[in-house]
Short mmCIF file of C-alpha atoms in Angstrom, two decimals:
data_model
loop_
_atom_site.label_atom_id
_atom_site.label_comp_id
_atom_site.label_asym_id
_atom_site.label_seq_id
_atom_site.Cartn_x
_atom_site.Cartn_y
_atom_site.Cartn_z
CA UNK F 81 354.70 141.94 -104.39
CA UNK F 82 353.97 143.08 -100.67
CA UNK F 83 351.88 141.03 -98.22
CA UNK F 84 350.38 143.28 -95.25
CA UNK F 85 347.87 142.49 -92.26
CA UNK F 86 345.61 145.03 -91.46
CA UNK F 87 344.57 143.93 -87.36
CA UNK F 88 340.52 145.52 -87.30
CA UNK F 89 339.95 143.43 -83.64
CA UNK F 90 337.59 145.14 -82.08
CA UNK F 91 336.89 147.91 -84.62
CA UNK F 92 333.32 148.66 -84.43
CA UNK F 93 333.58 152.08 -86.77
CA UNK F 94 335.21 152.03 -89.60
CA UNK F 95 334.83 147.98 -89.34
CA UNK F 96 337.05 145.52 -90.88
CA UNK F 97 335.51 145.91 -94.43
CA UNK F 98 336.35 150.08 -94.60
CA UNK F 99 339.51 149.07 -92.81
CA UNK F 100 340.62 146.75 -95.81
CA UNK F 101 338.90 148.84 -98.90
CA UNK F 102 341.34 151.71 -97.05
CA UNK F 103 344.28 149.55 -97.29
CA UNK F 104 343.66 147.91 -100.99
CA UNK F 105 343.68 151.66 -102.42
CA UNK F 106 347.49 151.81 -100.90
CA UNK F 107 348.55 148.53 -102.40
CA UNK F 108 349.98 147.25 -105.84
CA UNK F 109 348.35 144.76 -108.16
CA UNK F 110 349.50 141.26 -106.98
CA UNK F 111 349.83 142.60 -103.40
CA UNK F 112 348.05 140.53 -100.60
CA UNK F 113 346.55 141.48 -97.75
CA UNK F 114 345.33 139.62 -94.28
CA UNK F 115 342.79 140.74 -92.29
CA UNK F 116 342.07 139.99 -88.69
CA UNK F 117 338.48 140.21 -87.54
CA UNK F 118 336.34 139.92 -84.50
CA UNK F 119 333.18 140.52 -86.21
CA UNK F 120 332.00 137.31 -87.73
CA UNK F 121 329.93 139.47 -90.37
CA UNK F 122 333.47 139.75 -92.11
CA UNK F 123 333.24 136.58 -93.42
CA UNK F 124 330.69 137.09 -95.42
CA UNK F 125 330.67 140.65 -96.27
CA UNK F 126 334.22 141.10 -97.53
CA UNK F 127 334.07 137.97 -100.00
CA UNK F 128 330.95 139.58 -101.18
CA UNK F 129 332.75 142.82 -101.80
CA UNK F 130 335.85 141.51 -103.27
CA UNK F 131 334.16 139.43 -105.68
CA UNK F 132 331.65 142.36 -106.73
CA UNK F 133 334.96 144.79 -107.41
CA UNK F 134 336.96 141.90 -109.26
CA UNK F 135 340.14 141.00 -106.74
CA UNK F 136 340.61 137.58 -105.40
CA UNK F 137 339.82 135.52 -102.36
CA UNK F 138 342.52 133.72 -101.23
CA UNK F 139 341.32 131.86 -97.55
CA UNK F 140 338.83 132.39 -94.68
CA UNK F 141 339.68 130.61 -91.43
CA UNK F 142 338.80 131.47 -87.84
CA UNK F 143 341.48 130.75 -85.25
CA UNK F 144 340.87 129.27 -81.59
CA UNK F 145 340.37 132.41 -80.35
CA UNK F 146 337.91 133.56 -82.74
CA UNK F 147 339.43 135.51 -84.69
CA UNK F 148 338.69 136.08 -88.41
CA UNK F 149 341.79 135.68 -90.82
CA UNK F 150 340.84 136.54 -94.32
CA UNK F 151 343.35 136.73 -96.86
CA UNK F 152 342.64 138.35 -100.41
CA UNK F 153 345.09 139.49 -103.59
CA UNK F 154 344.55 142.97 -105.48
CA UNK F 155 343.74 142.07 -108.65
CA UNK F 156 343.18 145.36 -110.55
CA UNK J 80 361.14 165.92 -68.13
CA UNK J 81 360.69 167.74 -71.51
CA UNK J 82 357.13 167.33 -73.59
CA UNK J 83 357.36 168.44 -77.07
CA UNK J 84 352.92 168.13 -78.83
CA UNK J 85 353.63 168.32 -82.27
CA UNK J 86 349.82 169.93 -83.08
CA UNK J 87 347.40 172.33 -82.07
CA UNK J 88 344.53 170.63 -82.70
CA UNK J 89 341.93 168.42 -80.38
CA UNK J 90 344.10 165.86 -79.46
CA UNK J 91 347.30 168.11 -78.83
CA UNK J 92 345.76 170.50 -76.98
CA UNK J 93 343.69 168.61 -74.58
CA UNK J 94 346.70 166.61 -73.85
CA UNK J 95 348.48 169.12 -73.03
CA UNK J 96 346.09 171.07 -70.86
CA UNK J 97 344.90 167.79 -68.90
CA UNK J 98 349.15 167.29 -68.19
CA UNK J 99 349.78 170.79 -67.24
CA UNK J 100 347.10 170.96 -64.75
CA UNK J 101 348.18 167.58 -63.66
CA UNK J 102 351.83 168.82 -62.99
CA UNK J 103 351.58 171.71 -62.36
CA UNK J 104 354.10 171.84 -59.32
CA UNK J 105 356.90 169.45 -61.66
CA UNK J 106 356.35 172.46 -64.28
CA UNK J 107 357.26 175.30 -61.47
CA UNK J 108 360.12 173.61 -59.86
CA UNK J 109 361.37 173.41 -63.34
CA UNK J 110 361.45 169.32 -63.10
CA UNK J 111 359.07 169.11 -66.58
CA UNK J 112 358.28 171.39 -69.31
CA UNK J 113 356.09 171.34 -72.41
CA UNK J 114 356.51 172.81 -74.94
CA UNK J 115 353.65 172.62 -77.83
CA UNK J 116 354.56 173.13 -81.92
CA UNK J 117 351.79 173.97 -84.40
CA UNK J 118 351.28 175.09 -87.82
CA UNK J 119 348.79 177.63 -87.03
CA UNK J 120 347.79 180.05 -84.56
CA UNK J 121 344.27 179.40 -84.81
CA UNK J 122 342.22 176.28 -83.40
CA UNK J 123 339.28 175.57 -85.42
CA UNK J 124 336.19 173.42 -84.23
CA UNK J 125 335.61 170.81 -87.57
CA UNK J 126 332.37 169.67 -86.33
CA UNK J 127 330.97 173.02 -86.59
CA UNK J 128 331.55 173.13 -90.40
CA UNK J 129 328.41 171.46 -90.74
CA UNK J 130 326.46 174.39 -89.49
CA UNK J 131 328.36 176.39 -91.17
CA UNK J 132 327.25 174.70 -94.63
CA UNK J 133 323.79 174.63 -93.33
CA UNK J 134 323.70 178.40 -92.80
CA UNK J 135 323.40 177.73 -88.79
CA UNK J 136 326.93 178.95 -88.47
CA UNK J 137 329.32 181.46 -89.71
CA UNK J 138 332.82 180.42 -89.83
CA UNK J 139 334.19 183.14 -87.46
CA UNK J 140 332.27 181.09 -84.38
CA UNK J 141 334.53 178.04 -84.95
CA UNK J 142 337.90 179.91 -84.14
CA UNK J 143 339.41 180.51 -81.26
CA UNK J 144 343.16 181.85 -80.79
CA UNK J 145 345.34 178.78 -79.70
CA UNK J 146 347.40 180.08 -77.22
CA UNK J 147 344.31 181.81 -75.36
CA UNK J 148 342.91 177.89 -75.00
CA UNK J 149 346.38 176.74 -73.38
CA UNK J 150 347.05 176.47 -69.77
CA UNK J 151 349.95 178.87 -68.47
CA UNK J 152 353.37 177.55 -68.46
CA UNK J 153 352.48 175.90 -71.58
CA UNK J 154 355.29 177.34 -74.45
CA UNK J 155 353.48 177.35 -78.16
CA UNK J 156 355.16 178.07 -81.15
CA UNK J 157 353.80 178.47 -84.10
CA UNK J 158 356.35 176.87 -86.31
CA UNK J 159 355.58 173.85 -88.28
CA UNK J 160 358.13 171.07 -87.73
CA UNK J 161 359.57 169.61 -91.01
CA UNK J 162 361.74 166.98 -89.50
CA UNK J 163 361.40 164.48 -87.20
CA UNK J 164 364.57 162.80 -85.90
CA UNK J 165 363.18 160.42 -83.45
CA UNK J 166 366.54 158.17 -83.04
CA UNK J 167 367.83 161.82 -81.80
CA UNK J 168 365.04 162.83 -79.61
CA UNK J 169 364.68 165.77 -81.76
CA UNK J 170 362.64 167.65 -84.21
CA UNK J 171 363.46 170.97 -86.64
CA UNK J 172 361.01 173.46 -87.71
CA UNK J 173 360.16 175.37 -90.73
CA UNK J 174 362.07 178.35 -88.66
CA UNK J 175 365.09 175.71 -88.83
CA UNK J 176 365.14 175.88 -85.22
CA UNK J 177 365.94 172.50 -83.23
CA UNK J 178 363.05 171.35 -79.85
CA UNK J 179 364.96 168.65 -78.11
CA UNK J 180 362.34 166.21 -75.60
CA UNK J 181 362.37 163.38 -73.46
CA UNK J 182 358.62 162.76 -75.05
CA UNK J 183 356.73 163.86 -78.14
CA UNK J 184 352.86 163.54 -78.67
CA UNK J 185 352.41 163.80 -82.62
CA UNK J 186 348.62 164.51 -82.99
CA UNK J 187 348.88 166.69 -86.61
CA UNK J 188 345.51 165.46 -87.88
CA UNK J 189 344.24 164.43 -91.35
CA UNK J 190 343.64 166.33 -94.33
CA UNK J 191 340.81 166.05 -97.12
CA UNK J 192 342.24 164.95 -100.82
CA UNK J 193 339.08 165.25 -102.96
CA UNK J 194 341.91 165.36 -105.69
CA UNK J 195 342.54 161.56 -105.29
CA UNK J 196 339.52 161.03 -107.11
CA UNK J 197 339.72 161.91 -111.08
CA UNK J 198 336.86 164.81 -111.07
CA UNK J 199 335.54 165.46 -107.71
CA UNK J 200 337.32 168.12 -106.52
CA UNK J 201 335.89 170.43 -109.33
CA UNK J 202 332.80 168.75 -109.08
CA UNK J 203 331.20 168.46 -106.20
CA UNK J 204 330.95 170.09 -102.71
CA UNK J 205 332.10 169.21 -98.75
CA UNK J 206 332.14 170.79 -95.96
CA UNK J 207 336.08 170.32 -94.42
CA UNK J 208 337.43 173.90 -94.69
CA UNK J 209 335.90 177.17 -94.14
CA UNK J 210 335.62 177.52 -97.99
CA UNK J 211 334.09 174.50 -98.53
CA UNK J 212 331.84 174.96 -95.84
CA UNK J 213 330.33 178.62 -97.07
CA UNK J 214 330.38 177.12 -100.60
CA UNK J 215 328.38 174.31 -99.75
CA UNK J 216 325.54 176.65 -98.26
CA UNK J 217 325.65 178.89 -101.48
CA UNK J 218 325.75 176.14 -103.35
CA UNK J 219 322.51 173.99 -101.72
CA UNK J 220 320.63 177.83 -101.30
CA UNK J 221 320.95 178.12 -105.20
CA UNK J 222 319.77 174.53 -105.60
CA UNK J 223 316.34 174.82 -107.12
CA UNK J 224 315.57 171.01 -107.43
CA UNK J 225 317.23 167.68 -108.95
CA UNK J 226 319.22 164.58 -107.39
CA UNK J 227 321.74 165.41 -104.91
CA UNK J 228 323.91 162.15 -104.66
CA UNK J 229 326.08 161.46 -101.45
CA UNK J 230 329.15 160.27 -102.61
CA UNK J 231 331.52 158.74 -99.91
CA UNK J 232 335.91 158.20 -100.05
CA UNK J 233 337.74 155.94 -97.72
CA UNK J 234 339.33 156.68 -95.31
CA UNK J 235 337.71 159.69 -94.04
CA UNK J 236 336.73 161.89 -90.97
CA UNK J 237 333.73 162.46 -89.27
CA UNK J 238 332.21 158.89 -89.50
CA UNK J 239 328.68 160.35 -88.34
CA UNK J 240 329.35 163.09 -91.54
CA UNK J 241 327.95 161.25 -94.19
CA UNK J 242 324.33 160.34 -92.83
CA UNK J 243 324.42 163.59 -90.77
CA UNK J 244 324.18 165.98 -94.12
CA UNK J 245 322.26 163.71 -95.69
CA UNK J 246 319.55 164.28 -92.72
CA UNK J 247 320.38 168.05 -92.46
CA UNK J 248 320.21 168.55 -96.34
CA UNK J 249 316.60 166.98 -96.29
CA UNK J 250 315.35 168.87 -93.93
CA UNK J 251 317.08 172.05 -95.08
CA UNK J 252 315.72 171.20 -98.88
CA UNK J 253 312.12 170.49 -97.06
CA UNK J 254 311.74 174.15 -95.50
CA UNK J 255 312.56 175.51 -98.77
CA UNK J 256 309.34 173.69 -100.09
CA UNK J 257 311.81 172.07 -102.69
CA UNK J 258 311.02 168.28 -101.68
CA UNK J 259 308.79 167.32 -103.66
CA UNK J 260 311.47 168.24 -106.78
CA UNK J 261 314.29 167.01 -105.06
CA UNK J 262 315.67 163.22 -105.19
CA UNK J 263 318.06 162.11 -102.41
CA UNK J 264 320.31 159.58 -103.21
CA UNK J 265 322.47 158.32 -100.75
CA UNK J 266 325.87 155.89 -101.87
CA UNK J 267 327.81 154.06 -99.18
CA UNK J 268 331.22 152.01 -99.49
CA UNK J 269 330.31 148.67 -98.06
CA UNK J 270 327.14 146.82 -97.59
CA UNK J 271 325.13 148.52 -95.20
CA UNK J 272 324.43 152.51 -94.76
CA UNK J 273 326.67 153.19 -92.23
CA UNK J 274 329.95 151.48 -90.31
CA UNK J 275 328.48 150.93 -86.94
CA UNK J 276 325.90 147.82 -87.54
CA UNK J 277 323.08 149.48 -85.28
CA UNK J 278 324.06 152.61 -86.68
CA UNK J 279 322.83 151.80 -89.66
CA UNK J 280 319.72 149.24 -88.83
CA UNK J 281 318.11 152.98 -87.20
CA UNK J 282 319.49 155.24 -90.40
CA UNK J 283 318.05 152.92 -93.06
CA UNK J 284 314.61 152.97 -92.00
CA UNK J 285 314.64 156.72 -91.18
CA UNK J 286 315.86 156.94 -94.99
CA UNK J 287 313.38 155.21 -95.99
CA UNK J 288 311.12 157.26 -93.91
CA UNK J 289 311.86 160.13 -95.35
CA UNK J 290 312.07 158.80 -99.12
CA UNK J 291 315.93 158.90 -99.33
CA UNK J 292 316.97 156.12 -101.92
CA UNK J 293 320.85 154.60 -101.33
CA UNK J 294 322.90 152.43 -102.72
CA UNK J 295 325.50 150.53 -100.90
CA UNK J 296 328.83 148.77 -102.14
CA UNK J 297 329.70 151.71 -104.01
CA UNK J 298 333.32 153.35 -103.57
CA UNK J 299 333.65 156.23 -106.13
CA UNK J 300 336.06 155.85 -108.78
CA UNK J 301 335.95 158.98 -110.86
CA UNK J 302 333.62 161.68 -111.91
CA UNK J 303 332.30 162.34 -114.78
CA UNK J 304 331.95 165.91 -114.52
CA UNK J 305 330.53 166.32 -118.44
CA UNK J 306 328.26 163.53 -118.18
CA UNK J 307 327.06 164.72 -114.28
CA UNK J 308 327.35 160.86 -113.21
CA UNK J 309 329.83 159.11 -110.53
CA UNK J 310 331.68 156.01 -111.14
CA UNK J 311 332.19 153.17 -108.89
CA UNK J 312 335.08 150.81 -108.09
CA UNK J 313 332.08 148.43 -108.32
CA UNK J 314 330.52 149.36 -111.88
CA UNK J 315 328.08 151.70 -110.78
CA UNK J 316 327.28 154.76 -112.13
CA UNK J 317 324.85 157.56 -110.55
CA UNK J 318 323.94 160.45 -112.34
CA UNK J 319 323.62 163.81 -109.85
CA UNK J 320 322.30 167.70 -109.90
CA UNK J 321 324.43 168.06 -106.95
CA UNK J 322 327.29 165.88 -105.70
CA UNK J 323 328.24 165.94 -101.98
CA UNK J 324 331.45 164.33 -101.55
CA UNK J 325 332.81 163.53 -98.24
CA UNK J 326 336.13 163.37 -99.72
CA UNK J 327 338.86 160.10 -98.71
CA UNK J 328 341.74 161.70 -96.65
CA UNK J 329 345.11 161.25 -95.63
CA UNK J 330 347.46 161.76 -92.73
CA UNK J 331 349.52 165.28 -92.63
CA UNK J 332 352.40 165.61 -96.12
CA UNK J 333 355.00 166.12 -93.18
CA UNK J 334 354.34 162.17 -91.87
CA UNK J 335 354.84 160.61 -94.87
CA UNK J 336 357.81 162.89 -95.75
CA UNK J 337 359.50 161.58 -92.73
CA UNK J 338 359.04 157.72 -93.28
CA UNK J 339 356.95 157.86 -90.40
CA UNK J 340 353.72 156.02 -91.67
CA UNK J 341 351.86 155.21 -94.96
CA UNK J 342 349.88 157.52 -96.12
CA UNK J 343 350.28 159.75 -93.16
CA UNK J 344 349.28 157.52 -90.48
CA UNK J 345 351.45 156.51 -87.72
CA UNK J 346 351.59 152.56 -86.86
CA UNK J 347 350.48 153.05 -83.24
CA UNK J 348 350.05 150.24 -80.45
CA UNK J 349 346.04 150.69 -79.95
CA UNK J 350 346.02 150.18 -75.92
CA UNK J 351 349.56 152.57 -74.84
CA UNK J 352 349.52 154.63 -77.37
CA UNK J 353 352.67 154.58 -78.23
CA UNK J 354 354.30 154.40 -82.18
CA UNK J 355 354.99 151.03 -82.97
CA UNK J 356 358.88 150.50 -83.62
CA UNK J 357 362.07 150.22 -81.96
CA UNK J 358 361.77 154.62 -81.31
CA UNK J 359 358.36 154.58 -80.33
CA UNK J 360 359.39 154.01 -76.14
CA UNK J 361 358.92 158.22 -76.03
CA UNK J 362 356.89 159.24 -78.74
CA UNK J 363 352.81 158.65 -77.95
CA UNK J 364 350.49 159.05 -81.45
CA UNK J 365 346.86 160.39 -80.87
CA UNK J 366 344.11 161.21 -82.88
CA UNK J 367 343.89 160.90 -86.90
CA UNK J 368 347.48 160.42 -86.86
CA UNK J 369 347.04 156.67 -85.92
CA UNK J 370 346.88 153.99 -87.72
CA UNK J 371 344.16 152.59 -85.47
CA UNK J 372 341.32 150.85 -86.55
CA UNK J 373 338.83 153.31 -84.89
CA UNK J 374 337.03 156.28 -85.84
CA UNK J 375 338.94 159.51 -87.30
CA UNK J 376 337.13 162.06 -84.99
CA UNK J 377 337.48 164.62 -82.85
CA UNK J 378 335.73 162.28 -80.03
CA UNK J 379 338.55 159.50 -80.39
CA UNK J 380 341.37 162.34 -80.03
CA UNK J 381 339.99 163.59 -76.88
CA UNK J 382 339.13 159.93 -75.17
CA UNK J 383 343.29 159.29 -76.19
CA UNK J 384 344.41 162.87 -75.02
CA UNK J 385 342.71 161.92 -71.94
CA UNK J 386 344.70 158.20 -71.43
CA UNK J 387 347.99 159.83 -72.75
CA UNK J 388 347.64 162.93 -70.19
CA UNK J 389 347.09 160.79 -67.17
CA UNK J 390 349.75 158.18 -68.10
CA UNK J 391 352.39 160.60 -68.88
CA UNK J 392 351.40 162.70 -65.92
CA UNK J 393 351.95 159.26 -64.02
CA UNK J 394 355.18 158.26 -65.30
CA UNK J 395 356.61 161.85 -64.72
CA UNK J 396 355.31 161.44 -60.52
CA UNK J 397 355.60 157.46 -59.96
CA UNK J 398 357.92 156.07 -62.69
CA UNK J 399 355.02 153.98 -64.93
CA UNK J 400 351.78 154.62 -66.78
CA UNK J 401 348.39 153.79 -65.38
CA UNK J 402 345.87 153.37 -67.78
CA UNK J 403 345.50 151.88 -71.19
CA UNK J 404 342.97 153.27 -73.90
CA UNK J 405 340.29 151.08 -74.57
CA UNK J 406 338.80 152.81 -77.99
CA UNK J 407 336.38 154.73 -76.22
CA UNK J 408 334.46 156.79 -78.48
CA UNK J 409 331.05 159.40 -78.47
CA UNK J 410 329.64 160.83 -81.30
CA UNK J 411 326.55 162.51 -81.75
CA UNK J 412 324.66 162.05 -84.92
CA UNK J 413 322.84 165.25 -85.82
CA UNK J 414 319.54 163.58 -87.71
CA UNK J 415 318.16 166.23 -89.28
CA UNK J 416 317.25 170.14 -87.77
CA UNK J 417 316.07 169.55 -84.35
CA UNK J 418 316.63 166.17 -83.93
CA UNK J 419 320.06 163.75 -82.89
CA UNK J 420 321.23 160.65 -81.13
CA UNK J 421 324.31 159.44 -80.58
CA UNK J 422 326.48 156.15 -80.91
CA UNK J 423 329.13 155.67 -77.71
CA UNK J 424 331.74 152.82 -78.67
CA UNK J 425 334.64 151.15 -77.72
CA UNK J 426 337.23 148.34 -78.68
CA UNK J 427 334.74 145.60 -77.04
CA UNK J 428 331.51 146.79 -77.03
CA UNK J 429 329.42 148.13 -79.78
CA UNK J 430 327.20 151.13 -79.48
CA UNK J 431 323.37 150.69 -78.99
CA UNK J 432 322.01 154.41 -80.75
CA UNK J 433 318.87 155.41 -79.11
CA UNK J 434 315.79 156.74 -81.62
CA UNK J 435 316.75 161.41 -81.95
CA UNK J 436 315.59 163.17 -79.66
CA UNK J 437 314.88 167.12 -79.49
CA UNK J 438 316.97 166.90 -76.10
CA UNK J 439 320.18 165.40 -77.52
CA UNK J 440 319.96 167.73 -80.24
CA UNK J 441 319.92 170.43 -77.41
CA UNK J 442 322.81 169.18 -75.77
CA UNK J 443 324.89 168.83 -79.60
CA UNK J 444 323.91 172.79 -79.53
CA UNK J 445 325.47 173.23 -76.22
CA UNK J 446 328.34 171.18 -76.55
CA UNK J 447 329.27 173.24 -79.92
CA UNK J 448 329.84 176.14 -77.33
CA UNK J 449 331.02 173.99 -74.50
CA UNK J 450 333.80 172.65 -76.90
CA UNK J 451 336.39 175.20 -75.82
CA UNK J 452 336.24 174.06 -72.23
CA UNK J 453 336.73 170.70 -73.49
CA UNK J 454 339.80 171.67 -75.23
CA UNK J 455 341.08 173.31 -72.16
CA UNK J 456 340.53 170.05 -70.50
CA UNK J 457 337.86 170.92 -67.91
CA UNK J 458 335.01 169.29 -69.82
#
C-alpha cells in the first residue's frame, strides 16, 4: 500500500477532481491518496465522485491557509 | 555553458530560439552552446489536426522542417536519446553517441494511448496523428446519420479538444443537412462539461442551444465494440453510431524507462521549473512532460519556454534566474465554423471566456499560420 499527494493549488484546468481521477488510474487497490485544493468546489465534488465510482472517503479538512486536504482510498 | 533540449517540439524549440537570440554574443565567443536532440526531423503543429479532421486542412500544412525553424548556431540532431544519466550530466542516443551539458531542458511531449482502454482504439476515432486526423474526416463524411457520442480519457491534451469537435462536428453535420438525423451526445469525466468552471457555465448552454445532450461523471471504462455502447467507471453505458474518443495519454516510453517520472511525467517544481529531486539543480522540465497541475497544451509549453529562456539566458549573463512561471495559459476555443473565444488562465486567477466571436475565430485562422513565428520565438 502507497500513500501519494497530488498538490492541484491553483489548478484552474484540469482542476483538482481530473487531477485525482488521473492519479487513482496509476494507483493499487488499498492505495491512498491526498489532495490539496484551493478551489473550495473540491469538497463537494470529489466526495460526490468517489462515492458514485465506489472508493472511499477517508477525511476533508481545510487548513489555516485555506487549503483543501482531502484524503480518499482506491477501493476497486 | 553547454544547453542540451531534449525535443523538437513547442516547448523545445521556442526555448531554444528565445535563448539563442538572447545570447547570441556568449554563443560566438564560444562561452555557451546549445545543442538540441529530437526524434524527428519534422515539427508538426497538433492544433491544426482539428482542421485537418474537419476537411479545413490537409496534413502537409502542419509540417514544417525543424531545423529550418531554429535560429543559427543552434546544433540539432536528430537522434532520439535513450538514456538519461542525470547524476553524470549526460545523455546517450539511439546513435549510442554521448551529449555532455551543464543544463538540459526535457520537453519530449505526450503521446495518445487509446489502447489503455479495452476497445477504443479499434473503435472509435481522434484526431492526434495525421492518420487519425484524415480518418476522422472520412469517417464523419461517410456518416449518414445516428448518435455520435464524445467519449473523454484522463489525462489528456488539448483541454479545449473535447468541446471544440463537439462544436465543429455540429456544425460540420448541420451543412450536410444531416441534423435533423443526427443525435449529439456529449460525456465528460467530472461533474460539469468542461475543467475551467466558466468554461463550462458558457459551453452548457450553447449545448443546449444547439440540442447537444451530455452526460457528466462519466470516465470510460471499456468499449463494447459488438454491442456499439461505452462503459463507464461510473456504471454508465451509452450506446453510439460514431464514437469520438479523445483518448487518455501518457508522457514519452523513454521517461518512464529512465525512472524519471510516473507515467511519463516529470515531478517538476511549478514556479522554477526545475525537476524536483536532488539532480534537478540543471535540468528544467517544460511542457507535457511535467507533472504540473495545469493544462497539457501547446499554450502552457510556450508561456514555460518563455520563463525558462529568459532565466537561463539570465543565469548564463548575471549568475541567477529572474522570473518564475506563474501558470500562464491561452487557449482559444474554436466553437463551431466561424465562431471562437478563448479562456486565458493562470495559477491564481481563473479565466473569464467572453461569448465567440467571428473576430477571434479570425485571429485562431491567423495564428494557425502565424504559429511558425511563434516557434521561432518572435511571436
Amino acid at each position: 500500500m502507497s500513500e501519494r499527494i497530488v498538490d492541484a493549488r491553483g489548478s484552474f484546468c484540469p482542476g483538482p477532481l481530473m487531477e485525482l481521477i488521473s492519479n487513482m488510474k496509476m494507483m493499487s487497490v488499498g492505495d491512498t491518496l491526498e489532495l490539496l485544493s484551493t478551489d473550495a468546489g473540491s469538497a463537494a465534488d470529489v466526495p460526490e465522485w468517489i462515492k458514485k465510482v465506489g472508493h472511499e472517503m477517508l477525511d476533508t479538512k481545510q487548513d489555516g491557509e485555506g487549503t483543501w486536504h482531502i484524503r480518499v482510498r482506491k477501493a476497486k | 555553458m553547454r544547453v542540451l533540449v531534449v525535443g523538437g517540439g513547442m516547448g523545445g524549440t521556442i526555448f531554444a530560439n528565445l535563448l539563442a537570440r538572447r545570447i547570441q554574443h556568449e554563443m560566438k565567443t564560444g562561452k555557451a552552446r546549445i545543442t538540441m536532440l529530437s526524434a524527428s526531423h519534422e515539427h508538426v503543429y497538433q492544433p491544426g489536426w482539428l482542421y485537418v479532421a474537419m476537411g479545413r486542412a490537409t496534413p502537409d500544412e502542419l509540417v514544417r522542417e525543424q531545423e529550418s525553424l531554429l535560429e543559427s548556431g543552434i546544433e540539432f540532431h536528430v537522434d532520439p536519446v535513450e538514456e538519461f544519466h542525470l547524476a553524470e550530466n549526460h545523455v546517450k542516443c539511439k546513435s549510442g553517441k554521448v551529449h555532455e551539458y551543464d543544463l538540459i531542458v526535457i520537453s519530449t511531449g505526450s503521446r495518445p494511448l487509446p489502447e489503455k482502454i479495452p476497445g477504443l482504439k479499434e473503435n472509435s476515432i481522434n484526431c492526434y496523428t495525421a492518420d487519425d486526423a484524415v480518418n476522422f474526416f472520412k469517417q464523419l463524411s461517410d456518416f449518414k446519420g445516428g448518435r455520435v457520442v464524445v467519449t473523454v480519457g484522463l489525462p489528456h491534451k488539448c483541454p479545449m479538444i473535447p468541446l471544440e469537435l463537439t462544436f465543429a462536428m455540429h456544425d460540420f453535420i448541420k451543412d450536410r443537412g444531416l441534423l435533423d438525423k443526427t443525435e449529439f451526445y456529449y460525456t465528460y469525466p467530472i461533474g460539469r462539461v468542461h475543467s475551467l468552471e466558466n468554461v463550462a457555465k458558457w459551453a452548457a448552454p450553447e449545448f443546449d442551444r444547439m440540442g447537444i445532450k451530455y452526460e457528466t461523471l462519466f470516465n470510460m471504462k471499456e468499449v463494447d465494440g459488438k454491442n456499439a455502447e461505452v462503459l463507464s467507471e461510473e456504471g454508465g453505458a451509452v450506446k453510439y453510431d460514431l464514437l469520438v474518443a479523445v483518448p487518455p495519454h501518457k508522457g514519452q516510453e523513454v521517461i518512464e524507462k529512465n525512472g524519471l517520472g510516473e507515467n511519463g511525467w516529470i515531478p517538476t517544481h511549478r514556479a522554477s521549473l526545475h525537476m524536483e529531486g536532488e539532480h534537478g539543480k540543471n535540468v528544467i522540465i517544460l511542457g507535457d512532460t511535467t507533472n504540473l497541475p495545469i493544462s497539457k497544451a501547446g499554450s502552457t509549453a510556450h508561456f514555460e519556454a518563455e520563463t525558462a529562456a529568459e532565466n537561463v539566458a539570465a543565469v548564463i549573463k548575471i549568475g541567477r534566474p529572474v522570473r518564475s512561471y506563474d501558470g500562464k495559459v491561452f487557449c482559444f476555443i474554436e466553437a463551431g465554423k466561424d465562431r471562437a473565444t478563448y479562456a486565458m488562465f493562470d495559477y491564481q486567477n481563473p479565466p473569464q471566456p467572453k461569448a465567440p466571436t467571428g473576430a477571434v475565430h479570425a485571429f485562431k485562422m491567423a495564428y494557425n499560420k502565424l504559429y511558425w513565428a511563434s516557434a521561432r520565438g518572435l511571436l
